[in-house]
Amino acid sequence: MQNTRSCCNRWHVTRPTMRDTIPKNDTGAKAPDGRNRMKRTTLRTMCAHGASLAVLAMAAPALAQTAPETTDPAQTPEAAQVEDIVVTGFRSSLQQALNIKRQEAGAVDAILAEDIADFPDQNLAEAIQRLPGVTIDRVNGQGTTISVRGLSSDFTRTRINGLEAQAASGGNRNRSFDFSMFASELFNSIKVRKTQSAEIEEGSLGATVDLQTGRPMDFGGSGLNAALSTQASYNDLSEKTIPRLAGLLSWTNENRTFGGLVSVAYSERSPVLESFNTTRWQRGDPTRAYGVGQNFGGCIPCTTEAQRTEVLSAFYPRIPRYTFGNTQEDRLGITSSFQWRPSDRTEVVLDLLWSRLNSELESPNIEAWSFARNSNASTNTEGVDKVILRDYEIDAAKNAFSYAVFDNVMVRSENGFTRNESTFGQASLNIRHDFTDRLRGNLKLGANKSEARTPLNVAYAFEKLGVNGYTIDFRDNDRLPMINYGFDTTSGEGFTLTKASRSSSGGDFDNNVAAGAIEYDFNPSLTFKFGGEYRTYGFKTFEFKRESDATVGADRLTDVDSIGRVVSIDGGIDIPAGSTLDYIIPDIWKIAGFLSDYDATLVNKQSDREVSETDNGVFFQTDFNTDVANMVVRGNVGVRYARTEVESKGWQQVSQGGVTTYDYVTANNDYDDVLPSFNLAIEPRDDLVLRFGAAKVMSRPSLGNLTPGGSVSPTTLTVKYGNPLLDPFRATNYDLSVEWYFQNEGLLAAAVFYKDIDSFITTRTDSLPWNQLGLPDELLQNIVSPDAIFEVTRSLNGEGGELHGLEIQYQQPFTFLPGVWSNFGFVGNFTYVDSEVDYGASGKNRLTGQSKNTVNATLYYEEGPFQARVSAAYRSGYLMSFPGSNGNSEEGMNSTTYVDASMSYDITDSLTFSLEGINLTDEYNDRYVDVTNRISDYRHTGREIAVGLRWKY
């Protein structure tokens, strides 16, 4: 079969398809279908040139100097020959991704490895963000979770080797998938499915992400394939150089009936996390007296009632501080795969994956502690109600203090140390067999387990009372203020060790899946599919703590030089002159040896909870592929039935007669969903695909909302808890797109989408009978009857909302340009998303986590052994919480733009040198509160430069 574009180029890896066939008479004469192909080709070329107008303008001076003499192609011997061009590396991976997108019935985008164990980005999430509609969240400077088309990670399903999975690290206790658990070198493809079909398991409102590890028969030929890469990565903020290693070994027998593969990846990270943060802003109440509630204790310059009202109405930062955290991470991942093809009709694949991510974080800082609390004589705490305002200026636009000097402030110096240990393991068995030429079947069995542990989390605090002259000044920079504490912060004199906390916690997530399906080709145009699956999902979490965090007796040491150490913020963040940069902090290891009860037994604080789900699903789907009016019409239509049974457990605190007891309660729920879906792709021309998709979809409730844990008071008839009886999120999705494949590696596409979401989970208080809550009657302790009316505060399925958007993709190599310019190319996309959600009494707003605009762009260059590219990812601001806390209208993140670059040179056919730059502009994450854009957290992690060598065989 001849590839559509093989008349001009020979593709190194791509598979030819039926739709890629061009007749040999494609010379401008009319083809058998009567269409004038030359006319279509000319129009395509004109548009391709027009789309590259900016590049042409940039290149014009050089072109004027290097334009070749015009030669009649018919007069050259080469004109009679077909040019043979082998496309490899980044360009090859782009073309393969386009092939996948084009051949799918629904809306799918893909990223593929450039070569053996060589993915385009070091981080999986950062690779996925290059696709349209995908945004990522970053923790400690690296991508962790993704959002698709405005819907957060809780609404996105991720499968590894076809098996639904959940990877969690650190304190993750929700349904989101943490991509930082895995090295990108372990995978060879990522697909993001944005439309639903009946054969794809339910559980996503946004998208289904498919991660595929390598298999031995992915590589051509038989025998041995191997790759080894090593990198050294330098961070300009931490000034540390850390290693990154990866290797792959694959073998298949001569007949390619059996093969095995193993890959290993190890990497470290050591970023410094520098920031200024406020832990939100709050204000007083001018209708109340000084020293009451959140009001200052007094204001020296306030001589009029207007000044007093102004001061007590203005917002002040709750815990203003400069922070820096020292992080050390190490990640190890191993995959193996065994592939057996005893005949052309049968294939058996066993895939194994294991990954471990360990991290340690030390986070020292010094702060004004008074503003976030009220005075408490029993704990010797002096709060904002004791603080005296000596001098001030107010930013009227933000209704916030831009400058202030305070007396009688409590200053806290603190330090914490956290160790996280996370593991993920999966085994999956996939069996495919062709019973006849028309009947096929497949079976999938597998299990995975993710363990997120925090075996050690300690925090210590020194506190000093009665500090005068504390100054904070935002007037020159509203993100980086000048802070001066007014005393020698390097001395432990006057500080007291007041807090010593220690805890250990963890969460477990496990999936077990058994699934099967059969396919029957009724005729060349129709295929019927029927199948089902059985899945169990389990989640449980635990935590143990010290009985009390407060120090007592000899452990409550004053004048703390002997158990502290002095640290300095070295200026990596542009702190204004006059600020306090050096200060004493608790020394984690000295205090561990000092405390008399450091090794005291940790106790369970009744925060454990569990969720167990049993999911059963069956589907029927019809795939069609035919010609209608001289157009290819293909797609699928089907329906899926899903039943979910849920068991939730949690601690209920029962208060009665001044006595508090705890009961571990269990609640059960179940629900059913019927989910029809339809995907249609029409090809009115060889280079044009029109798509339409519609589907009913569902996503199960967040784990934290399902807990029956909370508090009950039978005497006051009040209940507070999650809600184990929640229904899932449900929505109806519509998608419409047009894709123009105007040349090899070329695409211009636009898609519009609309999601009608039935409900979101909200918190509400209602008067309800106890026997409608799903909680056990034993909690009532026979004080009231089960039909008694309680005031119930719980999570509920609230009002829904709408989400709509637009995606535009453009991809093209500049092969139409002369000389060196023909080696350039561009890949880019733009996504617009808007939504409206009812937040109850707070009104309507867009979804949290949803950016209105995202842009991704990559300019690449490839010639012979040399490759280079630069990529930019822009994300507009988004909400993180609505309404905000402490009287702020909202909380959110301002826009970010990340710029990365890479280049490589093939020293030989087997050895490649690489150079990468990550976050070249050292972008800051700028978190804010309120529509007035008050600073909440302004953080950066530095640039990274990686140098490496890669060998393959």
Coordinates of C-alpha atoms in Angstrom, one line a residue, residues 6 85 209 237 245 378 390 407 423 451 508 520 533 704 722 746 816 899:
S6 CA 5.3 8.8 0.2
I85 CA 13.8 11.8 3.0
V209 CA -5.2 9.8 29.7
L237 CA 19.0 28.8 42.9
L245 CA 20.1 8.1 34.6
S378 CA -3.4 30.0 79.0
R390 CA 2.4 53.2 65.4
D407 CA 4.5 47.6 68.6
T423 CA 5.5 3.8 45.9
E451 CA 1.2 4.0 49.0
D508 CA -3.3 3.7 50.4
Y520 CA -17.4 -9.2 15.4
E533 CA -15.4 -5.2 33.5
G704 CA -12.9 13.6 51.1
G722 CA -19.2 14.6 54.8
G746 CA 1.0 19.7 8.8
F816 CA 8.5 25.4 1.6
V899 CA 10.0 28.7 28.7

